[in-house]
Tab-separated table of C-alpha atoms in Angstrom:
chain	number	residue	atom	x	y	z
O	24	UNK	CA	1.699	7.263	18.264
O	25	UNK	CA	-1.173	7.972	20.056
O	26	UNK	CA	-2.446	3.957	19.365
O	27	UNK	CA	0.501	2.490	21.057
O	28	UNK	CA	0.667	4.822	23.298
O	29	UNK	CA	4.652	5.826	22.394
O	30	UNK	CA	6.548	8.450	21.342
O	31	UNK	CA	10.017	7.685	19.723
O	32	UNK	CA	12.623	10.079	18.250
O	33	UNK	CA	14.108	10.277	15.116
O	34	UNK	CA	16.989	7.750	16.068
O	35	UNK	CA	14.844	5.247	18.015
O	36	UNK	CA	11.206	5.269	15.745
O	37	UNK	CA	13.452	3.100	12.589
O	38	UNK	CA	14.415	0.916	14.584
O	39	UNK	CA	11.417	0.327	16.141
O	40	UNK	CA	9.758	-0.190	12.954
O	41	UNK	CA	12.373	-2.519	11.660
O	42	UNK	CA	12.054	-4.656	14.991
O	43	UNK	CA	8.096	-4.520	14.734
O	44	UNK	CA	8.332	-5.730	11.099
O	45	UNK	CA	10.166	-8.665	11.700
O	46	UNK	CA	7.588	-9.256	14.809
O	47	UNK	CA	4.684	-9.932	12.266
O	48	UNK	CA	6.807	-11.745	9.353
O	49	UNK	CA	7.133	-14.402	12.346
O	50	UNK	CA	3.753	-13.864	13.932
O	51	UNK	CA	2.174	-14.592	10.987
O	52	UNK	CA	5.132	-16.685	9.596
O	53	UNK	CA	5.405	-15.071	6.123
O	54	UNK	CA	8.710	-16.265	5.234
O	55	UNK	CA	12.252	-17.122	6.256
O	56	UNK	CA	15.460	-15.899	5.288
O	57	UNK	CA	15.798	-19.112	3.009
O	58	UNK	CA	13.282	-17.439	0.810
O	59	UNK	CA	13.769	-15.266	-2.165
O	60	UNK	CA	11.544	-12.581	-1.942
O	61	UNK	CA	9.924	-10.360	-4.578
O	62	UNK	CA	8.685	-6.863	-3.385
O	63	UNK	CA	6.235	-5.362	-5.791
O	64	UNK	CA	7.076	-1.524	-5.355
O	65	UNK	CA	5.177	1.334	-7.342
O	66	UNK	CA	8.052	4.220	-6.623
O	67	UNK	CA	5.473	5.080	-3.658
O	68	UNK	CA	6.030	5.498	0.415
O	69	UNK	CA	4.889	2.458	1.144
O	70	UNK	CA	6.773	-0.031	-1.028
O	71	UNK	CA	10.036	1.303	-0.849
O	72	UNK	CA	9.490	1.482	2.684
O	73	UNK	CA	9.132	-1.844	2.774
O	74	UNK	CA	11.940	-2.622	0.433
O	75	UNK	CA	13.447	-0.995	2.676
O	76	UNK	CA	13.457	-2.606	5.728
O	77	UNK	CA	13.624	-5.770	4.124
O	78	UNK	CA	17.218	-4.949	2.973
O	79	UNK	CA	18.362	-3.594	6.198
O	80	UNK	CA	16.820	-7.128	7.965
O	81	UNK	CA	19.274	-8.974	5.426
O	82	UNK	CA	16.019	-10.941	3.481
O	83	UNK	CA	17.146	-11.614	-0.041
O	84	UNK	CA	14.381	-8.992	-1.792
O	85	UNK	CA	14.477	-7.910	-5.208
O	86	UNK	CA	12.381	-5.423	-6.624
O	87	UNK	CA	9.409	-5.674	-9.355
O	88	UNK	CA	7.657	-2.339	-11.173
O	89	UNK	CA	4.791	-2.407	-12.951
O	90	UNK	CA	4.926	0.734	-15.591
O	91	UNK	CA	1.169	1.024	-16.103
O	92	UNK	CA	1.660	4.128	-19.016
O	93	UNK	CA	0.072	6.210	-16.214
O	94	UNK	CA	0.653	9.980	-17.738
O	95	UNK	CA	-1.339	12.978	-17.812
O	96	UNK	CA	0.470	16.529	-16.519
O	97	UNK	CA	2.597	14.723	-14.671
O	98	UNK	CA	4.313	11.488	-15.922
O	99	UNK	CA	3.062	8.969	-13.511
O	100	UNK	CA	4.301	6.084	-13.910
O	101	UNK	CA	7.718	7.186	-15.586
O	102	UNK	CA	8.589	9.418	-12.874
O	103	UNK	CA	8.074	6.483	-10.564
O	104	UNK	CA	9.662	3.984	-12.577
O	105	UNK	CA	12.736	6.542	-12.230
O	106	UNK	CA	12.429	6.819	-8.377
O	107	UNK	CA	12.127	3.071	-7.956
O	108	UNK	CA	15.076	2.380	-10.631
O	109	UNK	CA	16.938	5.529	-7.804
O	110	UNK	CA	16.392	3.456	-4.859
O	111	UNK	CA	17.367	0.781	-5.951
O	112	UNK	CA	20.878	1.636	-7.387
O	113	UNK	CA	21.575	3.586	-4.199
O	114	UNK	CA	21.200	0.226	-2.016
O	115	UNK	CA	22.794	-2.158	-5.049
O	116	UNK	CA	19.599	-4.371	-5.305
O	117	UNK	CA	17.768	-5.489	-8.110
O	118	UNK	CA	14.893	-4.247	-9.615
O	119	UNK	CA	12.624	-6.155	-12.593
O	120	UNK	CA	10.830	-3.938	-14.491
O	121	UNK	CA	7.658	-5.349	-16.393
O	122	UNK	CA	6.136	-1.955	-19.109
O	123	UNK	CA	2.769	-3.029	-20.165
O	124	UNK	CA	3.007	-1.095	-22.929
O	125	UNK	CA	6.193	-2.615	-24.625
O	126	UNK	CA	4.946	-6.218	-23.611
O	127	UNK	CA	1.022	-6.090	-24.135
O	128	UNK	CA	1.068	-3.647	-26.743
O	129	UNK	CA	-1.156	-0.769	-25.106
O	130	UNK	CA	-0.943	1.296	-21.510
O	131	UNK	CA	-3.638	0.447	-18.973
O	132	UNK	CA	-5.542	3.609	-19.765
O	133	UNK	CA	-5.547	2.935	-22.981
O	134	UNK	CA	-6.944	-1.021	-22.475
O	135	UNK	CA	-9.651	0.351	-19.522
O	136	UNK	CA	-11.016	2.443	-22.299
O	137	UNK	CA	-12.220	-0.217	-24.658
O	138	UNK	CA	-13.155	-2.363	-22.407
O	139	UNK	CA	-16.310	-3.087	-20.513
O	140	UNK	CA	-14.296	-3.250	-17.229
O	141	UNK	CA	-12.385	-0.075	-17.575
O	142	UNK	CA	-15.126	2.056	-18.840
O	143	UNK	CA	-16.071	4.036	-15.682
O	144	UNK	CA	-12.578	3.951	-13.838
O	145	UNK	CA	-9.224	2.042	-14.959
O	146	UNK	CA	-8.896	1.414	-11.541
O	147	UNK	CA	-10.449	-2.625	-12.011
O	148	UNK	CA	-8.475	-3.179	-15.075
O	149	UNK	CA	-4.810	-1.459	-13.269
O	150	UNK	CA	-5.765	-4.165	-9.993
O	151	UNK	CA	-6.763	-6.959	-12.361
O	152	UNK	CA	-3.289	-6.426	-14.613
O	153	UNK	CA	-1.075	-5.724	-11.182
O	154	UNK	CA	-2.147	-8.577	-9.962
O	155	UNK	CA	-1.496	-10.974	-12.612
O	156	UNK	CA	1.765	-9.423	-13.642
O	157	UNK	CA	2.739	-9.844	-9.928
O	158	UNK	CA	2.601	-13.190	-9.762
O	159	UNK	CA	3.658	-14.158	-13.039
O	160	UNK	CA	6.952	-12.327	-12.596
O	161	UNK	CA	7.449	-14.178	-9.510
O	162	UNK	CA	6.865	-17.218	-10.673
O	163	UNK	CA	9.249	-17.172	-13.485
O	164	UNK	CA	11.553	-15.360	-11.726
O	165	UNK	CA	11.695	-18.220	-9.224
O	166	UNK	CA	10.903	-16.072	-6.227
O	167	UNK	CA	9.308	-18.268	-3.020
O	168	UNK	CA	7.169	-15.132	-1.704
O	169	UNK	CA	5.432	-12.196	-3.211
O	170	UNK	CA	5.183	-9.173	-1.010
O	171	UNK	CA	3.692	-6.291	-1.042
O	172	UNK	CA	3.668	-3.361	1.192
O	173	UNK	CA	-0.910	-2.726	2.202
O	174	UNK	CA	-0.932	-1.041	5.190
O	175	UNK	CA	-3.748	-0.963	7.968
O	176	UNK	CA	-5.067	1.733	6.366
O	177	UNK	CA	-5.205	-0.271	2.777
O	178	UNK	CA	-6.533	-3.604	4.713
O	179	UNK	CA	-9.195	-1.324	7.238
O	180	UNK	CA	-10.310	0.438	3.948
O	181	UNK	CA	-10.860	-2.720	1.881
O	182	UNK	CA	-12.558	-4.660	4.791
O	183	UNK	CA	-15.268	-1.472	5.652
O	184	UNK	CA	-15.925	-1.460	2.017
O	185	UNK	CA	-16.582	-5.302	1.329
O	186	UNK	CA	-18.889	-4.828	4.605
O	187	UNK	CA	-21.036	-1.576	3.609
O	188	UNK	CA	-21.724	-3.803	0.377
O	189	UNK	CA	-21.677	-7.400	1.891
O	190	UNK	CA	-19.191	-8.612	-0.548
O	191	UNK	CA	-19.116	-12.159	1.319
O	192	UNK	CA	-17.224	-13.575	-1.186
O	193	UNK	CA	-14.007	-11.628	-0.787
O	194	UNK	CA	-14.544	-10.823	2.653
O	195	UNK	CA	-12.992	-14.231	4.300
O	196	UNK	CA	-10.059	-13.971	1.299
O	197	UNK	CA	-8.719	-11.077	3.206
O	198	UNK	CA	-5.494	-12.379	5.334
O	199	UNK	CA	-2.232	-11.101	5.846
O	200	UNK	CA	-0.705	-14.480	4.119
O	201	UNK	CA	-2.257	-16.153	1.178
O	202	UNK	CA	-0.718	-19.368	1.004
O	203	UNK	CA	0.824	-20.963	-2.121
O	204	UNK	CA	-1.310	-22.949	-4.294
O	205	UNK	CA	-1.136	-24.838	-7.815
O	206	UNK	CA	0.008	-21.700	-9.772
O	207	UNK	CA	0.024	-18.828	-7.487
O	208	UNK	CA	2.601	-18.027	-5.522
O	209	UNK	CA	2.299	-17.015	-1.789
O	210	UNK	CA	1.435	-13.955	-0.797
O	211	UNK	CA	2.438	-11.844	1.883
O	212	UNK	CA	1.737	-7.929	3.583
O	213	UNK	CA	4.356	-7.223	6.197
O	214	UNK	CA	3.279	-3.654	6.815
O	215	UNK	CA	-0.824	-4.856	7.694
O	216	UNK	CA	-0.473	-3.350	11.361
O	217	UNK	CA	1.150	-0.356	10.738
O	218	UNK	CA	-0.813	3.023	9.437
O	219	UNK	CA	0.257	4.634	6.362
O	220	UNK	CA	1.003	7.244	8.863
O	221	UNK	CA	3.811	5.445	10.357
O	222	UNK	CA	5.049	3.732	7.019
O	223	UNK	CA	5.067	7.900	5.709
O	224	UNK	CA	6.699	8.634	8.832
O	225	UNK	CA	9.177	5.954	8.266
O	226	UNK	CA	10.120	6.886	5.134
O	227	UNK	CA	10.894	10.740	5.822
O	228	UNK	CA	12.848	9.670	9.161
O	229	UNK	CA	14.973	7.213	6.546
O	230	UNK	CA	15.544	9.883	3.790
O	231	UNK	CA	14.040	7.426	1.215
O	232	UNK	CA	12.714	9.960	-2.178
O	233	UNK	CA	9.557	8.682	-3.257
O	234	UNK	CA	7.169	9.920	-5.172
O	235	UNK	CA	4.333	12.123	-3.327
O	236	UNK	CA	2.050	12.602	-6.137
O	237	UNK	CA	-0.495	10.543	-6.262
O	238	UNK	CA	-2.062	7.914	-8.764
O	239	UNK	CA	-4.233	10.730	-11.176
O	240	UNK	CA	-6.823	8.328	-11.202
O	241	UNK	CA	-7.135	7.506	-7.559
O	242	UNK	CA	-8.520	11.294	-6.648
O	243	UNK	CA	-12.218	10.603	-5.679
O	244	UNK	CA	-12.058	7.293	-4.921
O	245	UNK	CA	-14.104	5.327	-2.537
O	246	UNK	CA	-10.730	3.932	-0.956
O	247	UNK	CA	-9.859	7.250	0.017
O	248	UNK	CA	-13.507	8.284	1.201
O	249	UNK	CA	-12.870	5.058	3.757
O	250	UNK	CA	-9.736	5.969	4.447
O	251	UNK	CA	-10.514	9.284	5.362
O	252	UNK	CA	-13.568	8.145	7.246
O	253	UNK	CA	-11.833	5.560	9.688
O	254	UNK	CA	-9.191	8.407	10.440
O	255	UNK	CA	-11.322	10.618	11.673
O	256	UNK	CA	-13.075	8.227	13.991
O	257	UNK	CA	-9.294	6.883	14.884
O	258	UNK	CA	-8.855	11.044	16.017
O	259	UNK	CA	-11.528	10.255	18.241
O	260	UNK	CA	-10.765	6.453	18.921
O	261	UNK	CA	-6.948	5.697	19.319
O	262	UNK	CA	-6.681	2.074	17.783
O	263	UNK	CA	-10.190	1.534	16.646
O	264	UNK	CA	-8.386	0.817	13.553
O	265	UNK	CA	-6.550	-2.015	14.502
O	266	UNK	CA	-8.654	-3.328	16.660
O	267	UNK	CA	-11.474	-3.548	13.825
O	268	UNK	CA	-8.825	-5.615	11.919
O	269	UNK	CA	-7.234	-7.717	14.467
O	270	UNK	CA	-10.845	-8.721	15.823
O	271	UNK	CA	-11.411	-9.697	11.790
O	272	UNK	CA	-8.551	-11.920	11.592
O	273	UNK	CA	-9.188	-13.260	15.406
O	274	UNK	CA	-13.193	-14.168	14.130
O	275	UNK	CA	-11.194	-15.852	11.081
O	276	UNK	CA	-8.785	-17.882	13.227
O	277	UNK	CA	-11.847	-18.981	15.416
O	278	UNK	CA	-13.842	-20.336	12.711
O	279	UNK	CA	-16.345	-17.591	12.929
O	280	UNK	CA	-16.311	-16.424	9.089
O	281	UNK	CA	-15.967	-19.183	6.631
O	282	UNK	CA	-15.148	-19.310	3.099
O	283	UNK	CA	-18.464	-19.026	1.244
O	284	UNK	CA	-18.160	-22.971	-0.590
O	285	UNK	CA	-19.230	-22.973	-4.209
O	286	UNK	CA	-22.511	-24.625	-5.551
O	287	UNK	CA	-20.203	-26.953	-7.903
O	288	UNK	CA	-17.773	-27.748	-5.569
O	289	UNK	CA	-14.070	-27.172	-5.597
O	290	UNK	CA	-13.150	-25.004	-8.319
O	291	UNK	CA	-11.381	-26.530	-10.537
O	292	UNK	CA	-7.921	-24.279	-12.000
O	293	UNK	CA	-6.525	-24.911	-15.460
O	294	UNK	CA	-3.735	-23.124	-17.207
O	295	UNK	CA	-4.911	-20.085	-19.069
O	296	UNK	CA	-3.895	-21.010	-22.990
O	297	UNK	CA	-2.344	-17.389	-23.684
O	298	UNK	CA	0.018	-16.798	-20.507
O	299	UNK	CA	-0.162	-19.898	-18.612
O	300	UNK	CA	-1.525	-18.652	-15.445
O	301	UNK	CA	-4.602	-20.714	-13.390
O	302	UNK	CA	-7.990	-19.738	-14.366
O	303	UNK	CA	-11.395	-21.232	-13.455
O	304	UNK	CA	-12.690	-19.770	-16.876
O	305	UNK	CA	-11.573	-22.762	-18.920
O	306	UNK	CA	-10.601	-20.829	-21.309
O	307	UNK	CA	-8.450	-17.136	-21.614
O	308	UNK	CA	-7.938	-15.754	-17.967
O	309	UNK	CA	-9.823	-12.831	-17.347
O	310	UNK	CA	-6.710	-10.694	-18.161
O	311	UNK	CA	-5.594	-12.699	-21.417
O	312	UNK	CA	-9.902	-11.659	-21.953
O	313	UNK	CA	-8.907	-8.156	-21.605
O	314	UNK	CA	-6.427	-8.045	-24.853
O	315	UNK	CA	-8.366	-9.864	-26.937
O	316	UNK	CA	-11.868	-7.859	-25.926
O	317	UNK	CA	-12.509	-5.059	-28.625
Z	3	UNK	CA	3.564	37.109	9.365
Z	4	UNK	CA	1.054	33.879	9.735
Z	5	UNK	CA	2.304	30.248	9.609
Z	6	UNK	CA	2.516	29.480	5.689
Z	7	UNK	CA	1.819	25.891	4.969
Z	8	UNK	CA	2.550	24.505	1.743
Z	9	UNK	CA	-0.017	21.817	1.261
Z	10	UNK	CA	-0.255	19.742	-2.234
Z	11	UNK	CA	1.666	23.123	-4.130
Z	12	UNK	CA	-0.526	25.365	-2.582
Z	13	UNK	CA	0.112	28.295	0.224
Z	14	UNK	CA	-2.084	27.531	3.294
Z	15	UNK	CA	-1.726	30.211	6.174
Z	16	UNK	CA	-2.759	29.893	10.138
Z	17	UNK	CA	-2.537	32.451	12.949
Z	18	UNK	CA	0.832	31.098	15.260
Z	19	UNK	CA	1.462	29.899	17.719
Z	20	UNK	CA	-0.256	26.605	17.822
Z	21	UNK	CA	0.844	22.991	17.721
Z	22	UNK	CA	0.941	20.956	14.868
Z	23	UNK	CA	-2.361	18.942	15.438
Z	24	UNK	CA	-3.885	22.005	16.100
Z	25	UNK	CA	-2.639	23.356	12.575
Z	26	UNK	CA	-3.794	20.696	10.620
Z	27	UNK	CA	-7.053	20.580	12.737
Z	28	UNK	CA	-8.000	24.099	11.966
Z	29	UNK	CA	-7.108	23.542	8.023
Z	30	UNK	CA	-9.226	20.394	8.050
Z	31	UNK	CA	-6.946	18.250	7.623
Z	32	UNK	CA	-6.695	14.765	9.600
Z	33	UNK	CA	-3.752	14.590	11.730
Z	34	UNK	CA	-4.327	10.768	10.986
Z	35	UNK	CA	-3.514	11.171	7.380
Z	36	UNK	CA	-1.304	14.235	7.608
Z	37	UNK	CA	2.295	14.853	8.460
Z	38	UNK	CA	4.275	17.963	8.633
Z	39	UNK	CA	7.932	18.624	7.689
Z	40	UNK	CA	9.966	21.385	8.718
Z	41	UNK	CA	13.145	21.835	6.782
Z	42	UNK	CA	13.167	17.685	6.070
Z	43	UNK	CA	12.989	17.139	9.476
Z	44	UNK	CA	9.610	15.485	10.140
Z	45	UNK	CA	7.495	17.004	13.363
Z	46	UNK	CA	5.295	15.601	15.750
Z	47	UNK	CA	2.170	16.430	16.671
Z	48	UNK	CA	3.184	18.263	19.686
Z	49	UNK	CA	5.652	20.361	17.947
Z	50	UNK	CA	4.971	23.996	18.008
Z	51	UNK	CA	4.364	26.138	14.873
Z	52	UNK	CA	5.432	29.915	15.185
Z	53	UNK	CA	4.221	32.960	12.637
Z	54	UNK	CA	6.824	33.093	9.926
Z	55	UNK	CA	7.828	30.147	9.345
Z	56	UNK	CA	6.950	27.936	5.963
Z	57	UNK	CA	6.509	24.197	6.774
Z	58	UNK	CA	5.511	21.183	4.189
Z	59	UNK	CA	2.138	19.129	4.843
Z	60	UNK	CA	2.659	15.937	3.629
Z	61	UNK	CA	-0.578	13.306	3.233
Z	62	UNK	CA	-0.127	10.001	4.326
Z	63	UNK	CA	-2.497	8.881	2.898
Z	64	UNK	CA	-3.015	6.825	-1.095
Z	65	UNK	CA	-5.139	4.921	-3.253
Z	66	UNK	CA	-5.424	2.978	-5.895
Z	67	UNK	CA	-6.350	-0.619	-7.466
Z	68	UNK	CA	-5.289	-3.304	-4.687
């Protein structure tokens, strides 16, 4: 690991990734083992990873999968249902499982294509419904803490893009805890310093099967134009990756980048009428918006 | 009898001996997004690749919807 300037066998690198994950759930003080934790895993490296480690660090963390209806030549989101569902019977844990399909009525494919916000790429209507699912299943699951498993690659990608478009909005939202608030539950990404190098690396060392292919609809995308991008500079630049997003969070701690404050004030949250869930629409959230839009 | 690599189902061959950075260097392939497995047994970049053997490329890297 050219970045840290270490090189660990196969006996010493998961236990150096365990230790370093528990490093930045105190660092950033993400959560305790008093808390009941959900992990949102999607069958991937990443997740289960994560899952993972939280297990072996004795955290009480159940699973939850999302199955988008994801198909095509191979079956997406069943095959990873069925590797998530594998992990987690081989450790005796828990996993929720939340089908869009048998709850909403339609796959995600299926709603991006008759819907304004789908049209071009499901990918906005899959984050939109993730999202939302996420922390409604926490909630009324009575979980304390949502995780999930972005990566430095995920958080480096994300950042670049909101700053080749000046997205100033979601720029200062971008933290590796979102606290709690009326409705949401807190949010936290154990695995932000780590490259999806290492997390892959992890998972191989640890035997864990996930699923390789990736998301059909992700080929193309400008996530993995960025990521590809900042890894070819890292080649050249051991670290420039982390250092772009530690000097981020260090200009957020210092009061450098502020929270862009609306025209109207506070916003002010009310429960969606359908599901429940805060929205500042006053009326259906924008997912609720997404069934009934035709 | 080249290195074979096997590379998202595909057959990818380079001239051994050479290490494993330099494999994935001269398929174009980021040795920041790539690993390679030899008989489940994950390599490192240092790790010499000989003519006839078959080894797995594995990308590290995903995307998606956040």
């Amino acid at each position: 690991m050219r970045q840290h300037r270490l090189a660990l066998c196969k006996d010493h690198y998961p236990q150096w990734f365990i230790e370093q994950t528990q490093r930045f759930i105190e660092k950033y003080r993400m959560f305790t083992h008093q808390d009941r934790i959900l992990v949102a895993v999607s069958g991937g490296k990443d997740s289960l990873a994560l899952w993972d480690v939280l297990w072996q660090l004795g955290y009480e963390a159940e699973g939850l999968y999302i199955n988008l209806g994801i198909g095509g030549e191979f079956a997406y989101s069943d095959e990873s249902q069925q590797a998530a569902q594998k992990f987690a019977d081989q450790r005796r844990l828990k996993l929720h499982i939340y089908h869009v399909e048998e709850r909403r009525g339609e796959s995600v494919p299926a709603i991006a294509l008759r819907t304004h916000r789908g049209r071009q790429k499901p990918c906005a209507v899959c984050g939109l419904i993730k999202r939302h699912t996420m922390n409604q299943m926490a909630r009324q699951l009575g979980f304390s803490v949502l995780a999930t498993a972005h990566n430095l690659d995920d958080e480096v990608s994300f950042l670049f893009g909101n700053l080749l478009s000046w997205n100033l909005r979601q720029i200062p939202r971008q933290s590796p805890v979102l606290e709690a608030e009326e409705g949401f539950v807190r949010k936290v990404k154990p695995f932000i310093r780590f490259s999806e190098r290492e997390t892959a690396a992890y998972s191989i060392v640890r035997g864990i099967e996930y699923i390789e292919e990736e998301c059909p609809f992700a080929e193309g995308s400008k996530q993995l134009q960025y990521k590809d991008l900042l890894n070819r500079l890292e080649e050249q630049q051991p670290g420039v990756k982390l250092r772009f997003l530690l000097g981020f969070f260090n200009a957020m701690e210092q009061g450098f980048i502020h929270p862009i404050e609306d025209e109207q004030g506070e916003v002010i949250l009310n429960p969606c009428p359908s599901c429940g869930q805060p929205t500042s629409t006053g009326d259906l959230c924008a997912t609720c918006r997404l069934f009934e839009e035709n | 009898m080249p290195v074979v690599l096997i590379y998202r189902k595909q057959k990818l061959e380079v001239e051994g001996t050479l290490t494993v950075r330099e494999a994935l260097q001269k398929l174009g392939l980021s040795p920041e997004s790539h690993l390679i497995v030899r008989n489940g047994e994950l390599l490192n970049e240092n790790d010499i690749l000989r003519n006839g053997e078959e080894v797995k490329v594995i990308s590290a890297i995903s995307g998606g919807a956040r």
